[in-house]
Coordinates of C-alpha atoms and ligand atoms in Angstrom, one line a residue:
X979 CA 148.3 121.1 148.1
X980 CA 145.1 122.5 146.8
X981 CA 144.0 126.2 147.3
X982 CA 141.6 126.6 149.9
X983 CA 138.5 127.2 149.1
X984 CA 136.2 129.9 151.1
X985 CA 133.0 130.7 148.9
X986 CA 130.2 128.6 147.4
X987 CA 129.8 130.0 144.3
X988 CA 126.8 130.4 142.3
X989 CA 127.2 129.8 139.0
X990 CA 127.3 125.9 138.3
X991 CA 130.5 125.7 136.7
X992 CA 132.0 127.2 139.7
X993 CA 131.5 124.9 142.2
X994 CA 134.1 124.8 144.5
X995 CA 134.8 120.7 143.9
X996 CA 134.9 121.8 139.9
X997 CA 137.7 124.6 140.8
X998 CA 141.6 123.2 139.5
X999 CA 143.4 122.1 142.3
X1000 CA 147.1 121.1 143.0
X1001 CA 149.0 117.9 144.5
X1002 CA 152.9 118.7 145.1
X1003 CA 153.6 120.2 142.0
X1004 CA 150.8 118.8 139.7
X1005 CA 147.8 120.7 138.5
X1006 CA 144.3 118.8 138.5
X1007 CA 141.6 120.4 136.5
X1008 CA 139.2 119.7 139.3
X1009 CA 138.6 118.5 142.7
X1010 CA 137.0 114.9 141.8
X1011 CA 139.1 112.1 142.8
X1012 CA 138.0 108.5 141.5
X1013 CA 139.1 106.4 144.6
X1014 CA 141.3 103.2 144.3
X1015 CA 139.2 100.6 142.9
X1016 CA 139.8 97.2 142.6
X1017 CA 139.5 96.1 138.5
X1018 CA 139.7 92.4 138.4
X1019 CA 139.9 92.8 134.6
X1020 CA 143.6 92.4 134.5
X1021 CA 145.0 89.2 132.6
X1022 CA 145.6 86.3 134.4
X1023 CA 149.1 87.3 134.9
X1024 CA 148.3 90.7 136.3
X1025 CA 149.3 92.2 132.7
X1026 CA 146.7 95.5 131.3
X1027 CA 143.8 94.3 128.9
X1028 CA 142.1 96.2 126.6
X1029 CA 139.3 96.1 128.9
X1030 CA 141.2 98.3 131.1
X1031 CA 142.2 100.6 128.6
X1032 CA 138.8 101.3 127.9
X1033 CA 137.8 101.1 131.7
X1034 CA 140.3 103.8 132.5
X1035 CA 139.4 105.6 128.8
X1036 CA 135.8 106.2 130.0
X1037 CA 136.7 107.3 133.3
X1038 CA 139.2 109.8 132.1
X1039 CA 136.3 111.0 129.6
X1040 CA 133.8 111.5 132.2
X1041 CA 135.8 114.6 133.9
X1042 CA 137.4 113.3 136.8
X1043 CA 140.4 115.2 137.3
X1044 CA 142.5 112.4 139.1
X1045 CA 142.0 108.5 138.8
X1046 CA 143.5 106.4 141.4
X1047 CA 144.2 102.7 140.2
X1048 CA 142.9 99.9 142.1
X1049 CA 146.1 98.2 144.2
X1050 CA 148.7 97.0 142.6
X1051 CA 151.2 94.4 143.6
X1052 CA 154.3 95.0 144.0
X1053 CA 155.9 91.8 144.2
X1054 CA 154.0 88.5 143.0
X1055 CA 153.6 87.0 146.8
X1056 CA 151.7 90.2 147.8
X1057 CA 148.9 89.4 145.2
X1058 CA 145.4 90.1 146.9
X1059 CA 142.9 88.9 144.5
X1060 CA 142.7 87.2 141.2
X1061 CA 143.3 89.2 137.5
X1062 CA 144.6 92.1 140.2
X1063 CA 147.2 94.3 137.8
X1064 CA 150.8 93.4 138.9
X1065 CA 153.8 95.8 138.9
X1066 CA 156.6 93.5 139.9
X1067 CA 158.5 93.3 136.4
X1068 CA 159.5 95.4 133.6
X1069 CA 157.3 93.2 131.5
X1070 CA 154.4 94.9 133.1
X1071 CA 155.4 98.5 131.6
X1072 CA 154.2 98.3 128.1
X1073 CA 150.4 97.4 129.1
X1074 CA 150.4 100.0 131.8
X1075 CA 151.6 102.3 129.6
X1076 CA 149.3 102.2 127.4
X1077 CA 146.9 102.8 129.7
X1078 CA 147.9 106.2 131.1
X1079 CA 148.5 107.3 127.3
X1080 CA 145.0 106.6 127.2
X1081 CA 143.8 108.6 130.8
X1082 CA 146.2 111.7 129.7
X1083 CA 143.9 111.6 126.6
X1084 CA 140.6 112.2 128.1
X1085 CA 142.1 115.3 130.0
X1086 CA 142.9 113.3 133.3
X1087 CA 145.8 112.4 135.7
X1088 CA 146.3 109.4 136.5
X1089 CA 148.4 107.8 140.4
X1090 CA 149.0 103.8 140.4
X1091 CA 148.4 102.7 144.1
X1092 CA 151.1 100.6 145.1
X1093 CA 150.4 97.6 147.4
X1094 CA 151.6 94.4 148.9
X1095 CA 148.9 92.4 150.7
X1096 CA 150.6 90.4 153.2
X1097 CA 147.9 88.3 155.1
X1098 CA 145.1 89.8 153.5
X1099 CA 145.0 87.4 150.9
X1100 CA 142.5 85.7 148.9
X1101 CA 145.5 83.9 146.4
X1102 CA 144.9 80.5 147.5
X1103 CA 148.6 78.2 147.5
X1104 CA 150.3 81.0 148.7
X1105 CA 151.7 81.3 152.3
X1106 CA 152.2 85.2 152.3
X1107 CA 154.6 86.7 154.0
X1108 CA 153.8 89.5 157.1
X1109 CA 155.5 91.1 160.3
X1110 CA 154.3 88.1 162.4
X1111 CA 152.7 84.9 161.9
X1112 CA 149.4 86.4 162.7
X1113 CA 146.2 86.0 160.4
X1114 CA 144.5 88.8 159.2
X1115 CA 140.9 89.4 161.2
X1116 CA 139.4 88.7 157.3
X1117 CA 141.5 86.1 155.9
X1118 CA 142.0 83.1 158.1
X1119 CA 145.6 81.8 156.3
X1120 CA 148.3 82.1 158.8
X1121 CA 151.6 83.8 157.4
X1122 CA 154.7 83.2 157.7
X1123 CA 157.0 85.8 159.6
X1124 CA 159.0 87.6 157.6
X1125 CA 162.9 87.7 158.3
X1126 CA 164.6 91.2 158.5
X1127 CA 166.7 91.1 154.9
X1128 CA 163.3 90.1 153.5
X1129 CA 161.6 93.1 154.9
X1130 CA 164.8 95.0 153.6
X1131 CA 163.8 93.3 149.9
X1132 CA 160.6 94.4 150.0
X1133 CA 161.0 98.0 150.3
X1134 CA 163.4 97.8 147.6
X1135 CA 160.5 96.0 145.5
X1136 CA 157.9 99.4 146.4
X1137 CA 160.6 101.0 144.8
X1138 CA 161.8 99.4 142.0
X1139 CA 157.7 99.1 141.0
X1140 CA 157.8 103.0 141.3
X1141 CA 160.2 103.5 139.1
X1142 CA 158.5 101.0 136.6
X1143 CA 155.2 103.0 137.2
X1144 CA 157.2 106.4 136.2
X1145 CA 158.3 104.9 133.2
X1146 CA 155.0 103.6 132.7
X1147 CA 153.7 107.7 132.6
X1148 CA 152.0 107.7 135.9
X1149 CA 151.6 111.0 137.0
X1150 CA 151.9 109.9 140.7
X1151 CA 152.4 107.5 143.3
X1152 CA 149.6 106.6 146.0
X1153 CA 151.4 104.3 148.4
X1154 CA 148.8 101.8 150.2
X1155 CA 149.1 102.6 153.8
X1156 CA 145.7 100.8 154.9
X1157 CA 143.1 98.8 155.3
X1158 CA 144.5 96.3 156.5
X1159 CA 147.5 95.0 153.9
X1160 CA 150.9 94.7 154.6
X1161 CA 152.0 98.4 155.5
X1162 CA 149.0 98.4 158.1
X1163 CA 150.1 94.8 159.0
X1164 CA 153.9 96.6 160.1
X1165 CA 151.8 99.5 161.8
X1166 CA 149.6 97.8 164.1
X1167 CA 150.7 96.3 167.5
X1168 CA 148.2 93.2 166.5
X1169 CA 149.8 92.0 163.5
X1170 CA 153.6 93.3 164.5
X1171 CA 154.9 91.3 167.7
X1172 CA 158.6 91.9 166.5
X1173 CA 161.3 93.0 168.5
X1174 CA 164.2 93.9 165.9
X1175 CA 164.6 96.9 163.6
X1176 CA 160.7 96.8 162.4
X1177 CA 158.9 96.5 165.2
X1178 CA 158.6 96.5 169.0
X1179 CA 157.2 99.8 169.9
X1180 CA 155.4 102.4 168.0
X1181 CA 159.0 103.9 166.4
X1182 CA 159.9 101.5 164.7
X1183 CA 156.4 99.7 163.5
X1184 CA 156.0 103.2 161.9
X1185 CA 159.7 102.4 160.6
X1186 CA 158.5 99.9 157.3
X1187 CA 156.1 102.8 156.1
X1188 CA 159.0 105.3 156.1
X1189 CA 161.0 103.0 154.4
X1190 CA 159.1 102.6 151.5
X1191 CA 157.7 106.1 151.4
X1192 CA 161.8 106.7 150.8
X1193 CA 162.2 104.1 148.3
X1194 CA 159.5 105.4 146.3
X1195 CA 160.5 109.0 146.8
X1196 CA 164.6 107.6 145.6
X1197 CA 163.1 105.9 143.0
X1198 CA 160.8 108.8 141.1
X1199 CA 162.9 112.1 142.5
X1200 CA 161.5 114.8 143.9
X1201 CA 159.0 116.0 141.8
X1202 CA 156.7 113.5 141.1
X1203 CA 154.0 114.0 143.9
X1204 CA 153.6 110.8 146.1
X1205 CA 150.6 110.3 147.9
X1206 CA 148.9 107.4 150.7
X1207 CA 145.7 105.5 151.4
X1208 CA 146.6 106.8 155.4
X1209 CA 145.4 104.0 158.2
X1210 CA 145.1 106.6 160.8
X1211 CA 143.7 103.7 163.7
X1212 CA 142.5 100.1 163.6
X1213 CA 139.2 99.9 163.9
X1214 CA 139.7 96.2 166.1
X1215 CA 139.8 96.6 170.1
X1216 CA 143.4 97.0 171.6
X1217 CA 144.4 97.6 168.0
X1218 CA 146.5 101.3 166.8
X1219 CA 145.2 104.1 168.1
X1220 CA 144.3 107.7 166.5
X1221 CA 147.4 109.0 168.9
X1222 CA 150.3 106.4 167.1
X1223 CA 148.7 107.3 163.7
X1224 CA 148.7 110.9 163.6
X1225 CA 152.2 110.7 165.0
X1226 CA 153.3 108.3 162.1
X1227 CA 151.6 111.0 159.8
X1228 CA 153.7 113.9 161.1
X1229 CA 156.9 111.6 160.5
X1230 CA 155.7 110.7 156.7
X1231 CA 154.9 114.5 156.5
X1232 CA 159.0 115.5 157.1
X1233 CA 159.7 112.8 155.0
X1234 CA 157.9 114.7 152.1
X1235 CA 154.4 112.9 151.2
X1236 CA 152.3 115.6 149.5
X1237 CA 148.7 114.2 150.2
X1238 CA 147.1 111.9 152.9
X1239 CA 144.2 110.1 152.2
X1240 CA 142.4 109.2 155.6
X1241 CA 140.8 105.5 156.6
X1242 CA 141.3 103.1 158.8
X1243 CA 144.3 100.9 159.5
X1244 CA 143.5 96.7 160.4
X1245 CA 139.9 96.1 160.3
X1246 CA 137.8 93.6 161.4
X1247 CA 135.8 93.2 157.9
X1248 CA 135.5 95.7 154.9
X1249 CA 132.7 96.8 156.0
X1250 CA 134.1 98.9 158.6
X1251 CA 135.3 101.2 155.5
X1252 CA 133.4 100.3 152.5
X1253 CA 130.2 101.1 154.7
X1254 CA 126.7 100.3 153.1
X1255 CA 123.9 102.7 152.6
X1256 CA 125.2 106.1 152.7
X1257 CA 123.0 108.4 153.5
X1258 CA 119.8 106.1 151.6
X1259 CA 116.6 107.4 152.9
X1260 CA 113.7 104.3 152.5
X1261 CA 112.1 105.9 149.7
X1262 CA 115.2 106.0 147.2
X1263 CA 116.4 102.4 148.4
X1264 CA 112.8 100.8 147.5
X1265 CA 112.4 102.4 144.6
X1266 CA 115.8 100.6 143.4
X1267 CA 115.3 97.4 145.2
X1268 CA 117.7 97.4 148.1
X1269 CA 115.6 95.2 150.7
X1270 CA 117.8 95.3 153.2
X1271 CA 117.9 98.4 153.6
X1272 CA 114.6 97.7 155.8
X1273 CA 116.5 96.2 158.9
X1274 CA 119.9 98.2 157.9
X1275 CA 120.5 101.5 159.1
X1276 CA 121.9 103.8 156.3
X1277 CA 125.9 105.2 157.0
X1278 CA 126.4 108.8 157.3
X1279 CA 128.0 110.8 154.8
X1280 CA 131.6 111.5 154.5
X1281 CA 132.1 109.1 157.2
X1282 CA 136.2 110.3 157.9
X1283 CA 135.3 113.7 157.7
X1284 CA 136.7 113.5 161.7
X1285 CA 139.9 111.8 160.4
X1286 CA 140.5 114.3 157.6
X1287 CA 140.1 116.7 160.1
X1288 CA 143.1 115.5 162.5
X1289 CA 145.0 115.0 159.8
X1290 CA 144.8 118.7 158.4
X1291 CA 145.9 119.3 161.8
X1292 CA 149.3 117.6 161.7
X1293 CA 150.0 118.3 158.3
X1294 CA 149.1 121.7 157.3
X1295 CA 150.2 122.0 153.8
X1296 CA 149.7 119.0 152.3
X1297 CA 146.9 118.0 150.4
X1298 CA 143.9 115.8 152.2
X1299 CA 141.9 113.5 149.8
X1300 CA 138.7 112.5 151.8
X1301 CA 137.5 108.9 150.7
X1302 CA 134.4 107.5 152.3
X1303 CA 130.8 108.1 151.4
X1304 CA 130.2 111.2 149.7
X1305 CA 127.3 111.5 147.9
X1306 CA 125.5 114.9 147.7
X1307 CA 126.6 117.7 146.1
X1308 CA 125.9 119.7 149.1
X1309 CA 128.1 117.9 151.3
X1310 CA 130.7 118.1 148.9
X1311 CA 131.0 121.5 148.3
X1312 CA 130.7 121.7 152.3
X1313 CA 133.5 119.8 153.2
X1314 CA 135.6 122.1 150.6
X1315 CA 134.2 125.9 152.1
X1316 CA 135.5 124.2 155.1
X1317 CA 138.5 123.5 154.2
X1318 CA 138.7 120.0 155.7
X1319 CA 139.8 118.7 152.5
X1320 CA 141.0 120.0 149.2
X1321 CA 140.1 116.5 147.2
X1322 CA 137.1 114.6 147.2
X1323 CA 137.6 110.7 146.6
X1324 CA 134.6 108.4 145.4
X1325 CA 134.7 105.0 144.7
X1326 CA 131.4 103.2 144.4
X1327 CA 129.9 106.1 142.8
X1328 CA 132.1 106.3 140.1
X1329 CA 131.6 102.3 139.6
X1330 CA 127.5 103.6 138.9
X1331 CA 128.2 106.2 137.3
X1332 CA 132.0 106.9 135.7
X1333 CA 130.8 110.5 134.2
X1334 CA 129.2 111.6 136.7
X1335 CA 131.8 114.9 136.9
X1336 CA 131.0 115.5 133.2
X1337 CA 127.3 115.9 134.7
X1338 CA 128.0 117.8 137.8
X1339 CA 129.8 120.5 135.4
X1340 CA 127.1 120.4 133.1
X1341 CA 125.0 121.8 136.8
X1342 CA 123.3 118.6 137.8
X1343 CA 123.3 118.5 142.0
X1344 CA 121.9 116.7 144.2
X1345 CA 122.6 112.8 145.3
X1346 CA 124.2 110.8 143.2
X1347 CA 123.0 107.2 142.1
X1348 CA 125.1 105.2 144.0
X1349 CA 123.1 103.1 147.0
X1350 CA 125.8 101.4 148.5
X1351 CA 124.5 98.1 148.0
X1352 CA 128.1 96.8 148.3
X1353 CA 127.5 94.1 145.5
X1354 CA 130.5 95.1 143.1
X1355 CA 132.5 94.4 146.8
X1356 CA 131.0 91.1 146.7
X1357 CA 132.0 90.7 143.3
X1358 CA 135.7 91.5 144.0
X1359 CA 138.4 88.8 142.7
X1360 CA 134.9 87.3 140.9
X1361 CA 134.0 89.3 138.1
X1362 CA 135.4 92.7 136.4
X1363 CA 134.2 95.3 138.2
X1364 CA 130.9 97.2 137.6
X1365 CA 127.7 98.5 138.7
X1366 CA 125.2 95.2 139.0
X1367 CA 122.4 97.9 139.1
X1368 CA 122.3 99.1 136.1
X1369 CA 120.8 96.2 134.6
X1370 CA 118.3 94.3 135.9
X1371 CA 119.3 90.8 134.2
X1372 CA 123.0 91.5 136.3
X1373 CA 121.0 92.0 139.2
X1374 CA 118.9 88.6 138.8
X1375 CA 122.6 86.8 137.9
X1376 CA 124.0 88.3 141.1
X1377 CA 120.9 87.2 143.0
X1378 CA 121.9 83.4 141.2
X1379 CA 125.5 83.9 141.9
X1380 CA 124.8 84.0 145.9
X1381 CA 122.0 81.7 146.1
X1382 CA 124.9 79.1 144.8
X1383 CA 126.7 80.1 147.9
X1384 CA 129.3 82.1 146.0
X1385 CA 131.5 85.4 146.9
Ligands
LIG2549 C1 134.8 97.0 144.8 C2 135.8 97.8 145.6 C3 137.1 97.7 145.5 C4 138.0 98.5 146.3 N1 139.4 98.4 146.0 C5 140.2 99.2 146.7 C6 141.6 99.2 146.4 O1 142.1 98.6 145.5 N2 142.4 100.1 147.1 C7 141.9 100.9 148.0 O2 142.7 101.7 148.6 N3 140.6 100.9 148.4 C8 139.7 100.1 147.7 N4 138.4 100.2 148.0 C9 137.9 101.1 149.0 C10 137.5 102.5 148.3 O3 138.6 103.1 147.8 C11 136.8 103.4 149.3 O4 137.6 103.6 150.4 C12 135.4 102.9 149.9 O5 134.7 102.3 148.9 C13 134.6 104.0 150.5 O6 134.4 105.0 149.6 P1 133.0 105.2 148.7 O7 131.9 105.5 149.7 O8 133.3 106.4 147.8 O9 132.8 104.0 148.0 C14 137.5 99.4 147.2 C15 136.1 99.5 147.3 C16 135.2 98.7 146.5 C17 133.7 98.9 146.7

């Protein structure tokens, strides 16, 4: 885990989020996480492009000290969105491998994020597979139940993609343990109505999560660190609650995950996590054209700052990554003195601004850019990601792009 950090220091390059850290046994030169980030720039296939090569390159350059990819599938029915990069064969290894090659050479570390979707699909002529045949609250396809040597398969598919994404020179594993895809699907008492091995009471829903995390762990050996997008609840009434999650966490803890990162488990849109408006005073958001921010009230910052905190409680020692609306420098380096998490994870930021570590070293503080307009999430599955803000003829086409009734 990282060190702890007690002091705000004074001189800029001391910063406590610009201090090395540690994950297992891997040294980061800095506490700056890019969050997973969906790309939409793979090929139609799910093989790398150049464009993510260069994506990744510039990322890497601007001085974050860990990238995160965006989800990858696993296996090809537990695609979530078109051009998503894909994992599920050997012939995926060359592209991705290039890819890290390029990270390691901008001074950066690099974890794929390993995912199946289940019901949270946007692939369309696919029926995908899930605990029950229950739709997801966003996506209104109804799955198909899985049988139990099918769940059996697809553990062994989390590892066999882990062992492709070691060879492929990823310096890490983040498993996908939220928001709402399949491992949340096995977790929550809404979307698992089995009765067998996987499901029936909180035991054994945890059961698939465990499974994996010790396919993946057989798969890479014990050194590689191996880390989770953590659902700790759902945010949907009647749904898992903060009790059943933190008890799950304790049990991935033994099982040797080195780093939680905390969110939410099923939720009712993407909203509920990729929250809009963080922290925008009126001011900021009319001088960069985000209307409706008039009748919208702005989300608070570090919004799981709560969740990191429970976590930290159950497992002590291993390293918490807090995702979810940071955005000022201040914050930052107070969540760290507090020691309520040793990473900081950004994702829209980093989609406005991918050096903005690079600047925060060079003693820039303050907010960052970032609004939260949520237009690249619009845009997911569409269009290769990026800021739609940073150009004002993007802005006008996305303007164009809804008033045809699209995303
Ligand atoms: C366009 C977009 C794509 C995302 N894709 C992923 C993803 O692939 N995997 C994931 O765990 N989270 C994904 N997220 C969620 C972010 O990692 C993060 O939890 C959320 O945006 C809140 O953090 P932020 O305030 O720093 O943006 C995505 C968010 C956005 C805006």
């Amino acid at each position: 885990m990282g060190c702890s950090v007690t002091t705000i220091a004074e001189a800029p390059q001391d910063a406590p989020y610009l201090r090395p850290g540690r994950i297992g046994g891997l040294a980061l030169r800095n506490r700056l996480v890019r969050a997973s980030t969906s790309e939409t720039m793979a090929a139609e296939d799910g093989t790398v492009t150049d464009a993510l090569v260069r994506f990744y390159g510039a990322l890497a350059d601007g001085g974050a000290g860990l990238l995160l990819t965006g989800h990858i599938h696993v296996r090809a029915d537990g695609q979530c969105t078109p051009r998503q990069i894909a994992l599920h064969a050997d012939r995926f290894i060359p592209g991705l491998r290039r890819l890290t090659a390029r990270v390691h050479e901008g001074g950066a570390r690099i974890f794929a994020e390993l995912s199946h979707a289940g019901s949270q699909t946007m692939m369309p002529g696919v029926t995908p597979p899930a605990p029950s045949g229950i739709p997801s609250a966003i996506y209104p396809g109804v799955p198909r139940e899985l049988p139990a040597a099918e769940v059996a398969a697809i553990v062994a598919d989390f590892g066999a993609a882990a062992r492709r994404a070691a060879e492929a020179g990823f310096d890490g594993i983040h498993l996908h343990g939220g928001n709402g895809y399949l491992i949340s699907q096995f977790a929550s008492p809404l979307t698992n109505r089995r009765d067998d091995a996987w499901g029936g009471d909180a035991a054994r829903r945890g059961r698939f999560f465990i499974a994996v995390l010790d396919a993946v762990r057989a798969a890479v050996g014990p050194d590689m660190p191996v880390t989770a997008r953590f659902g700790l609840r759902d945010s949907i009434a009647g749904g898992m609650t903060e009790e059943e999650g933190l008890a799950r966490a304790a049990a991935l803890t033994a099982r040797g995950l080195d780093g939680f990162e905390p969110s939410l488990n099923l939720m009712a849109s993407y909203r509920d996590n990729i929250r809009p408006y963080v922290g925008l005073g009126l001011a900021r958001a009319m001088g960069d054209l985000v209307a409706p921010r008039l009748w919208s009230a702005p989300a608070p910052q570090g919004y799981y700052r709560p969740l990191a905190r429970a976590l930290r409680r159950v497992a002590p020692d291993k390293a918490i990554i807090l995702v979810g609306g940071l955005r000022d420098t201040d914050v930052m380096a107070e969540v760290l003195a507090a020691g309520e998490a040793d990473f900081l994870s950004f994702a829209r930021p980093f989609v406005r601004e991918p050096d903005f570590p690079k600047q925060l070293a060079a003693g820039r503080r303050g907010a960052l850019d970032c609004v939260s307009c949520n237009i690249c999430l619009q845009h997911d599955g569409y269009d290769a990601l990026r800021c739609w803000r940073r150009d004002k003829g993007d802005l006008l086409r996305h303007a164009l792009w809804r008033m045809r009734g699209a995303g």
